[in-house]
Amino acid sequence: MLHEGNWFPADEVARGAAYEMFADEPRPGFLPNPRPGARHRYRRFVHVTEVLAATGFGARQAAVVATGEQKLAEPLDRPLRMPVSRALDWAGLHRLSQQPAAANSAVAAIRRSATIRSGSRMVKVLSARQLVGYLHGWLPSGFCYREYDVAHLRTPAELGVLLGDGSEPDEVAFVLRWRAVDPCDYSVPLVDAYAGLVSIPPRDRLGPPVIGSGFAPASRHLIPEFVTADLADLPLTANASLAAFTPDGTEVTLYTYLAEQRGWTRMWGPQWRDLLLKLADAFPGDQEYFPVPPAPTRFVGRFRDGHYDAIADPPGEFRLAAKTRAARLPVESIARRTGYARWRDALCTIVRSEGGWVRVRPCRPCPETVARLGAQCIERGVFETWAPTSELVDAREIDIEYPL
């Protein structure tokens, strides 16, 4: 592949969204290759849009990006479309991306070119504490990113800019991966729609500020970010995974989600035990299986005039939730069922219930709403608090239908 005027041997990463380049001598940006007996001593990860030319199998993927075609078995997401010119070069565009942008600005138009389709691979960067939470039942919510846009970020230092719980980058970075069912589950955090998040003061939030341009705060990269619709939980799709990245860029799949069994199963071997040393003290590192408790947010499908719990395996497979293969019948329709309620004049989603109390999350947090509810920031952009069930108004479950 051709990068910055030089040809390098390379392999594809993340289904063609990035390349792993190799070199025999030290070069800027290259790290030692950790593979035992590797032919090339150094490597570097670059995004596919940084590649000027590619030969072999990767050339087909590069052509898809260049032409906008979507003809692969698992098509690539579309890259950002940027009208760079003498009046707006790359440096100027990056500066504008780090400022609030109105809906009709040039930056907002560029941001709208990054879209989600059914089957888009999404990622959320986690701290060790959050990893433990997801193993015990947390669901994807809040800020997230297309894997396509961050596939070249492979080290904890690079992924650390996307941490949302206020923690500092560590020696190991953890990532949750899942596939989007439908674009309606996501929105862009622009200042006109999320002015409340933009205006929340530092003392009341965790993680970096919400800029309002739709791009993540970053000194070097241009990373489009998304939030889940109404900041609500999304059910896990089949084959979601939890992975770790080491300082040399090595990726290790730690756990895979088994939708029929509603649990995480361990994938890592004893050679990777050191990656989990900094997890919670009570974390059972040798546990093979973590059952996921039922949650108010779930997939439901219609089958023969009845509604049942369902499993989503986008982009094309939606079936009844059943442990036996014979009962995994395709559903006639699929929807995300989410609980909503009003508390103290604020529309909230219901996260979970315990006794006479309900854990609620405001859909549009702002300084005034956060103060009125007494909500606490649990991660970037996401606030939660406990509310008495008796004080909730118009509590209901809403089905967000997906087109099949």
Coordinates of C-alpha atoms in Angstrom, one line a residue:
M1 CA 0.0 0.0 0.0
L2 CA 1.1 3.6 -0.7
H3 CA 1.2 5.9 2.3
E4 CA 2.9 9.3 2.5
G5 CA 4.8 8.6 -0.7
N6 CA 6.1 5.2 0.4
W7 CA 5.0 1.6 -0.4
F8 CA 4.6 -0.7 2.6
P9 CA 3.5 -4.4 3.0
A10 CA 0.2 -4.3 4.8
D11 CA -2.7 -6.3 6.1
E12 CA -6.3 -5.2 6.4
V13 CA -7.8 -4.5 9.8
A14 CA -11.5 -4.2 10.8
R15 CA -12.8 -5.6 7.5
G16 CA -10.9 -3.0 5.5
A17 CA -11.5 0.1 7.6
A18 CA -7.8 0.4 8.4
Y19 CA -4.4 -1.1 7.5
E20 CA -1.6 -2.6 9.5
M21 CA 1.6 -1.4 7.7
F22 CA 4.9 -3.1 8.3
A23 CA 8.5 -1.8 8.1
D24 CA 12.0 -3.3 8.7
E25 CA 13.5 -0.1 10.1
P26 CA 12.2 2.3 12.8
R27 CA 10.0 5.0 11.3
P28 CA 7.9 7.8 12.8
G29 CA 4.6 6.5 14.2
F30 CA 5.8 2.8 13.9
L31 CA 5.8 0.5 17.0
P32 CA 7.7 -2.7 17.5
N33 CA 5.9 -5.7 16.0
P34 CA 5.0 -8.0 19.0
R35 CA 4.5 -11.1 17.0
P36 CA 7.1 -13.8 17.7
G37 CA 9.3 -14.5 14.6
A38 CA 7.6 -11.7 12.6
R39 CA 9.1 -11.0 9.2
H40 CA 8.9 -7.3 9.7
R41 CA 10.1 -5.7 13.0
Y42 CA 7.8 -2.6 13.1
R43 CA 4.2 -1.8 12.4
R44 CA 1.8 1.1 12.3
F45 CA -2.0 1.3 11.9
V46 CA -3.5 3.8 9.5
H47 CA -7.1 4.5 8.4
V48 CA -8.1 3.4 4.9
T49 CA -8.8 7.0 3.9
E50 CA -5.1 7.8 4.5
V51 CA -4.1 5.2 1.9
L52 CA -3.3 6.6 -1.6
A53 CA -3.2 3.3 -3.4
A54 CA -3.4 -0.4 -2.5
T55 CA -2.8 -3.7 -4.4
G56 CA -4.1 -7.2 -3.8
F57 CA -7.3 -7.8 -1.8
G58 CA -7.2 -4.4 -0.1
A59 CA -7.5 -2.7 -3.5
R60 CA -11.1 -3.7 -3.7
Q61 CA -11.9 -2.3 -0.3
A62 CA -10.1 1.0 -1.2
A63 CA -12.2 1.2 -4.4
V64 CA -15.4 0.9 -2.4
V65 CA -14.4 3.8 -0.2
A66 CA -13.3 5.9 -3.2
T67 CA -16.5 5.3 -5.3
G68 CA -19.1 5.0 -2.5
E69 CA -20.2 1.6 -3.8
Q70 CA -21.9 -0.8 -1.3
K71 CA -21.5 -4.2 -3.0
L72 CA -19.4 -6.2 -0.5
A73 CA -21.0 -9.1 1.6
E74 CA -20.5 -6.8 4.6
P75 CA -20.3 -3.3 3.1
L76 CA -18.1 -0.6 4.5
D77 CA -19.6 2.4 6.1
R78 CA -19.2 5.7 4.2
P79 CA -16.3 8.0 5.1
L80 CA -16.7 11.7 5.8
R81 CA -17.1 14.0 2.8
M82 CA -15.0 17.1 3.3
P83 CA -14.8 19.9 0.8
V84 CA -11.2 20.9 1.6
S85 CA -10.0 23.9 -0.4
R86 CA -7.6 26.8 -0.1
A87 CA -10.2 28.6 2.0
L88 CA -10.7 25.5 4.3
D89 CA -7.7 23.2 4.7
W90 CA -7.4 20.3 7.0
A91 CA -6.0 22.3 9.9
G92 CA -8.8 24.8 9.6
L93 CA -11.4 22.1 9.4
H94 CA -10.1 20.5 12.6
R95 CA -10.2 23.8 14.4
L96 CA -13.8 24.3 13.4
S97 CA -14.7 20.7 14.5
Q98 CA -13.6 21.6 18.0
Q99 CA -16.1 24.5 18.3
P100 CA -19.9 24.5 18.6
A101 CA -21.5 24.3 15.1
A102 CA -24.9 25.5 14.1
A103 CA -27.1 23.1 12.0
N104 CA -26.5 25.1 8.8
S105 CA -22.7 25.5 9.1
A106 CA -20.2 23.9 6.8
V107 CA -18.9 21.6 9.6
A108 CA -22.4 20.3 10.3
A109 CA -22.8 19.5 6.6
I110 CA -19.5 17.5 6.7
R111 CA -20.7 15.8 9.9
R112 CA -23.9 14.7 8.3
S113 CA -21.9 12.7 5.7
A114 CA -21.0 10.2 8.4
T115 CA -24.1 8.0 8.7
I116 CA -25.1 4.7 10.3
R117 CA -26.8 1.9 8.5
S118 CA -28.3 -1.4 9.7
G119 CA -25.3 -3.6 10.5
S120 CA -22.8 -0.8 11.1
R121 CA -20.3 -1.8 13.7
M122 CA -20.4 0.5 16.7
V123 CA -17.8 0.8 19.5
K124 CA -17.7 2.3 23.0
V125 CA -14.3 2.7 24.8
L126 CA -14.5 1.6 28.4
S127 CA -12.5 1.8 31.6
A128 CA -11.8 -1.3 33.7
R129 CA -14.7 -0.3 36.0
Q130 CA -17.1 0.0 33.1
L131 CA -16.0 -3.4 31.7
V132 CA -17.0 -5.1 34.9
G133 CA -20.3 -3.3 34.7
Y134 CA -21.1 -4.5 31.2
L135 CA -20.3 -8.1 32.3
H136 CA -22.9 -7.7 35.0
G137 CA -25.7 -6.4 32.8
W138 CA -25.0 -2.8 31.6
L139 CA -26.3 -2.0 28.2
P140 CA -24.8 0.3 25.5
S141 CA -25.9 3.9 26.0
G142 CA -24.7 7.5 25.6
F143 CA -21.7 8.4 23.4
C144 CA -20.4 5.9 20.9
Y145 CA -18.6 5.7 17.5
R146 CA -18.6 3.8 14.3
E147 CA -15.8 1.2 14.2
Y148 CA -15.1 2.5 10.7
D149 CA -14.0 5.9 12.1
V150 CA -11.8 4.6 14.9
A151 CA -10.4 1.4 13.4
H152 CA -6.9 2.9 13.2
L153 CA -6.8 3.8 16.9
R154 CA -5.2 0.7 18.5
T155 CA -3.3 1.7 21.5
P156 CA -4.6 2.8 25.0
A157 CA -3.1 6.2 24.5
E158 CA -4.9 6.7 21.2
L159 CA -8.2 5.3 22.5
G160 CA -8.0 7.2 25.7
V161 CA -9.4 10.4 24.1
L162 CA -12.7 8.5 23.8
L163 CA -13.0 7.5 27.5
G164 CA -16.2 8.9 28.9
D165 CA -16.1 8.2 32.7
G166 CA -13.5 10.7 33.6
S167 CA -10.7 8.2 34.1
E168 CA -7.2 8.6 32.6
P169 CA -5.9 6.3 29.9
D170 CA -4.3 3.2 31.4
E171 CA -1.9 0.5 30.2
V172 CA -4.9 -1.4 28.7
A173 CA -7.9 0.0 26.9
F174 CA -11.2 -1.9 26.8
V175 CA -13.8 -1.6 24.0
L176 CA -17.4 -2.8 23.7
R177 CA -18.5 -3.7 20.1
W178 CA -22.0 -4.3 18.7
R179 CA -23.9 -3.8 15.5
A180 CA -26.5 -1.1 14.9
V181 CA -30.0 -2.4 14.1
D182 CA -31.3 0.9 12.6
P183 CA -30.2 4.5 12.3
C184 CA -33.2 5.6 14.4
D185 CA -31.4 4.4 17.5
Y186 CA -28.7 7.1 17.2
S187 CA -28.5 10.8 16.9
V188 CA -25.8 13.4 16.4
P189 CA -24.9 15.6 19.4
L190 CA -25.1 19.0 17.7
V191 CA -25.5 22.1 19.7
D192 CA -29.0 22.9 18.4
A193 CA -30.4 19.6 19.7
Y194 CA -28.1 19.0 22.7
A195 CA -27.6 22.6 24.0
G196 CA -28.2 21.3 27.5
L197 CA -25.3 18.9 27.4
V198 CA -23.0 21.5 25.9
S199 CA -23.8 24.0 28.8
I200 CA -23.3 21.6 31.7
P201 CA -20.4 22.9 33.8
P202 CA -17.3 20.8 34.5
R203 CA -18.2 20.3 38.1
D204 CA -21.3 18.4 37.1
R205 CA -20.0 16.2 34.4
L206 CA -17.5 13.4 33.7
G207 CA -15.2 13.0 30.8
P208 CA -14.3 15.6 28.1
P209 CA -16.9 18.4 27.3
V210 CA -19.6 18.0 24.7
I211 CA -18.5 20.4 22.0
G212 CA -21.8 20.4 20.0
S213 CA -20.1 20.0 16.6
G214 CA -20.8 16.3 16.4
F215 CA -17.1 15.5 16.7
A216 CA -15.2 14.2 19.6
P217 CA -12.7 16.5 21.4
A218 CA -9.3 15.5 20.0
S219 CA -6.1 17.3 19.3
R220 CA -5.2 15.4 16.2
H221 CA -8.1 13.2 14.9
L222 CA -11.4 14.0 13.3
I223 CA -13.8 11.5 14.9
P224 CA -17.6 11.8 14.4
E225 CA -19.5 10.8 17.5
F226 CA -23.0 9.6 18.1
V227 CA -25.3 9.3 21.1
T228 CA -28.0 6.7 21.6
A229 CA -31.5 8.1 20.9
D230 CA -32.8 9.9 24.1
L231 CA -29.5 8.7 25.7
A232 CA -31.4 5.4 26.3
D233 CA -30.0 1.9 26.7
L234 CA -29.9 -0.2 23.6
P235 CA -30.3 -4.0 23.8
L236 CA -27.2 -6.0 23.0
T237 CA -27.2 -7.6 19.5
A238 CA -26.0 -11.1 18.8
N239 CA -22.2 -11.6 18.8
A240 CA -21.4 -8.3 20.6
S241 CA -18.0 -8.5 22.1
L242 CA -15.7 -7.0 24.8
A243 CA -12.1 -6.5 23.7
A244 CA -8.8 -5.2 25.1
F245 CA -6.0 -3.3 23.4
T246 CA -2.4 -3.4 24.7
P247 CA 0.3 -0.7 24.4
D248 CA 1.7 -2.3 21.3
G249 CA -1.6 -2.3 19.5
T250 CA -2.5 -6.0 20.0
E251 CA -6.2 -6.7 20.1
V252 CA -7.6 -9.4 22.4
T253 CA -11.2 -10.5 22.3
L254 CA -12.1 -11.1 26.0
Y255 CA -15.8 -12.0 25.9
T256 CA -18.5 -12.6 23.4
Y257 CA -22.2 -12.1 24.0
L258 CA -24.4 -15.2 23.5
A259 CA -27.9 -13.8 22.8
E260 CA -29.8 -17.1 23.2
Q261 CA -28.2 -17.8 26.6
R262 CA -28.3 -14.1 27.6
G263 CA -24.7 -14.1 28.9
W264 CA -21.0 -13.3 28.2
T265 CA -18.7 -16.2 27.6
R266 CA -14.9 -15.9 28.1
M267 CA -12.7 -16.0 25.0
W268 CA -9.3 -15.2 26.4
G269 CA -6.6 -17.7 27.6
P270 CA -4.3 -17.6 30.6
Q271 CA -1.6 -15.8 28.7
W272 CA -3.8 -12.6 28.8
R273 CA -4.5 -12.8 32.6
D274 CA -2.3 -9.7 33.2
L275 CA -4.7 -7.6 31.1
L276 CA -7.4 -8.0 33.9
L277 CA -5.2 -7.3 36.9
K278 CA -6.6 -3.8 37.4
L279 CA -10.2 -4.8 37.3
A280 CA -12.3 -4.6 40.5
D281 CA -10.9 -6.6 43.4
A282 CA -14.0 -8.8 43.5
F283 CA -13.8 -9.6 39.8
P284 CA -13.6 -13.4 39.3
G285 CA -11.0 -13.5 36.5
D286 CA -11.4 -17.3 36.0
Q287 CA -15.2 -17.1 35.6
E288 CA -16.2 -18.6 32.2
Y289 CA -19.7 -17.3 31.9
F290 CA -21.5 -14.1 33.1
P291 CA -25.3 -14.3 32.9
V292 CA -27.0 -11.0 32.0
P293 CA -30.1 -10.1 34.1
P294 CA -33.3 -9.0 32.3
A295 CA -33.6 -5.3 31.6
P296 CA -36.5 -2.9 30.8
T297 CA -35.0 -2.3 27.4
R298 CA -35.2 -5.3 25.1
F299 CA -36.0 -6.5 21.6
V300 CA -39.5 -7.8 20.9
G301 CA -40.8 -9.5 17.8
R302 CA -44.3 -10.3 16.4
F303 CA -44.9 -13.9 15.5
R304 CA -48.4 -15.3 14.7
D305 CA -50.3 -12.4 16.3
G306 CA -48.2 -12.6 19.5
H307 CA -45.3 -10.5 20.8
Y308 CA -42.2 -12.3 22.2
D309 CA -38.7 -11.5 23.3
A310 CA -36.5 -11.4 20.2
I311 CA -32.9 -11.4 19.1
A312 CA -31.4 -9.0 16.6
D313 CA -28.4 -10.1 14.4
P314 CA -28.2 -7.2 11.9
P315 CA -28.3 -6.5 9.2
G316 CA -30.6 -9.2 8.1
E317 CA -31.5 -11.8 10.8
F318 CA -34.1 -11.2 13.5
R319 CA -35.6 -14.2 15.3
L320 CA -37.4 -15.3 18.4
A321 CA -35.3 -15.7 21.5
A322 CA -35.0 -19.4 22.1
K323 CA -32.2 -21.7 23.3
T324 CA -33.2 -24.5 21.0
R325 CA -32.4 -24.1 17.3
A326 CA -35.7 -25.4 16.2
A327 CA -37.5 -22.6 18.0
R328 CA -35.4 -19.8 16.6
L329 CA -38.1 -18.8 14.1
P330 CA -37.9 -15.5 12.1
V331 CA -40.1 -12.8 13.4
E332 CA -42.6 -10.9 11.3
S333 CA -41.6 -7.5 12.8
I334 CA -39.0 -6.3 15.3
A335 CA -39.0 -3.4 17.7
R336 CA -37.0 -2.0 20.6
R337 CA -39.1 -1.8 23.8
T338 CA -38.0 1.0 26.1
G339 CA -39.7 2.3 29.3
Y340 CA -40.4 6.0 29.6
A341 CA -41.8 8.2 32.4
R342 CA -42.0 11.8 33.5
W343 CA -40.6 12.8 36.9
R344 CA -40.5 16.3 38.1
D345 CA -41.5 17.5 34.7
A346 CA -38.5 15.8 33.0
L347 CA -38.9 13.0 30.4
C348 CA -36.8 10.1 31.4
T349 CA -36.1 6.5 30.3
I350 CA -36.3 3.8 32.8
V351 CA -33.1 1.9 33.5
R352 CA -34.2 -0.6 36.1
S353 CA -36.6 -1.0 39.0
E354 CA -36.0 -2.2 42.6
G355 CA -38.8 -2.4 45.0
G356 CA -40.7 0.9 45.1
W357 CA -37.9 2.8 43.4
V358 CA -37.0 3.3 39.7
R359 CA -33.6 4.3 38.2
V360 CA -34.4 7.0 35.7
R361 CA -32.2 8.8 33.1
P362 CA -33.2 12.2 31.7
C363 CA -33.5 12.2 27.9
R364 CA -32.3 15.8 27.5
P365 CA -30.1 16.7 30.5
C366 CA -29.3 20.3 31.2
P367 CA -28.0 22.2 34.2
E368 CA -31.5 23.0 35.4
T369 CA -32.9 19.5 34.9
V370 CA -29.8 17.9 36.6
A371 CA -30.2 20.1 39.6
R372 CA -34.0 19.6 39.8
L373 CA -33.7 15.8 39.7
G374 CA -30.6 15.6 41.8
A375 CA -29.1 13.4 39.0
Q376 CA -25.5 12.3 39.1
C377 CA -23.3 11.9 36.0
I378 CA -22.3 8.3 35.6
E379 CA -20.4 8.8 32.3
R380 CA -20.0 11.5 29.7
G381 CA -23.5 12.9 28.8
V382 CA -25.4 10.3 30.9
F383 CA -27.1 11.3 34.2
E384 CA -29.1 9.0 36.5
T385 CA -31.0 9.1 39.8
W386 CA -33.5 7.1 41.8
A387 CA -37.2 8.2 41.8
P388 CA -40.1 6.8 43.9
T389 CA -42.4 4.8 41.7
S390 CA -45.4 6.6 43.1
E391 CA -44.1 9.9 41.8
L392 CA -43.7 8.9 38.2
V393 CA -46.2 10.3 35.7
D394 CA -47.3 8.6 32.5
A395 CA -45.0 5.6 32.9
R396 CA -45.2 3.4 29.8
E397 CA -43.3 1.1 27.5
I398 CA -42.8 2.3 23.9
D399 CA -42.0 0.1 21.0
I400 CA -39.7 1.7 18.4
E401 CA -40.4 -0.3 15.3
Y402 CA -37.6 -1.3 12.9
P403 CA -38.2 -1.8 9.2
L404 CA -37.4 -5.3 8.0

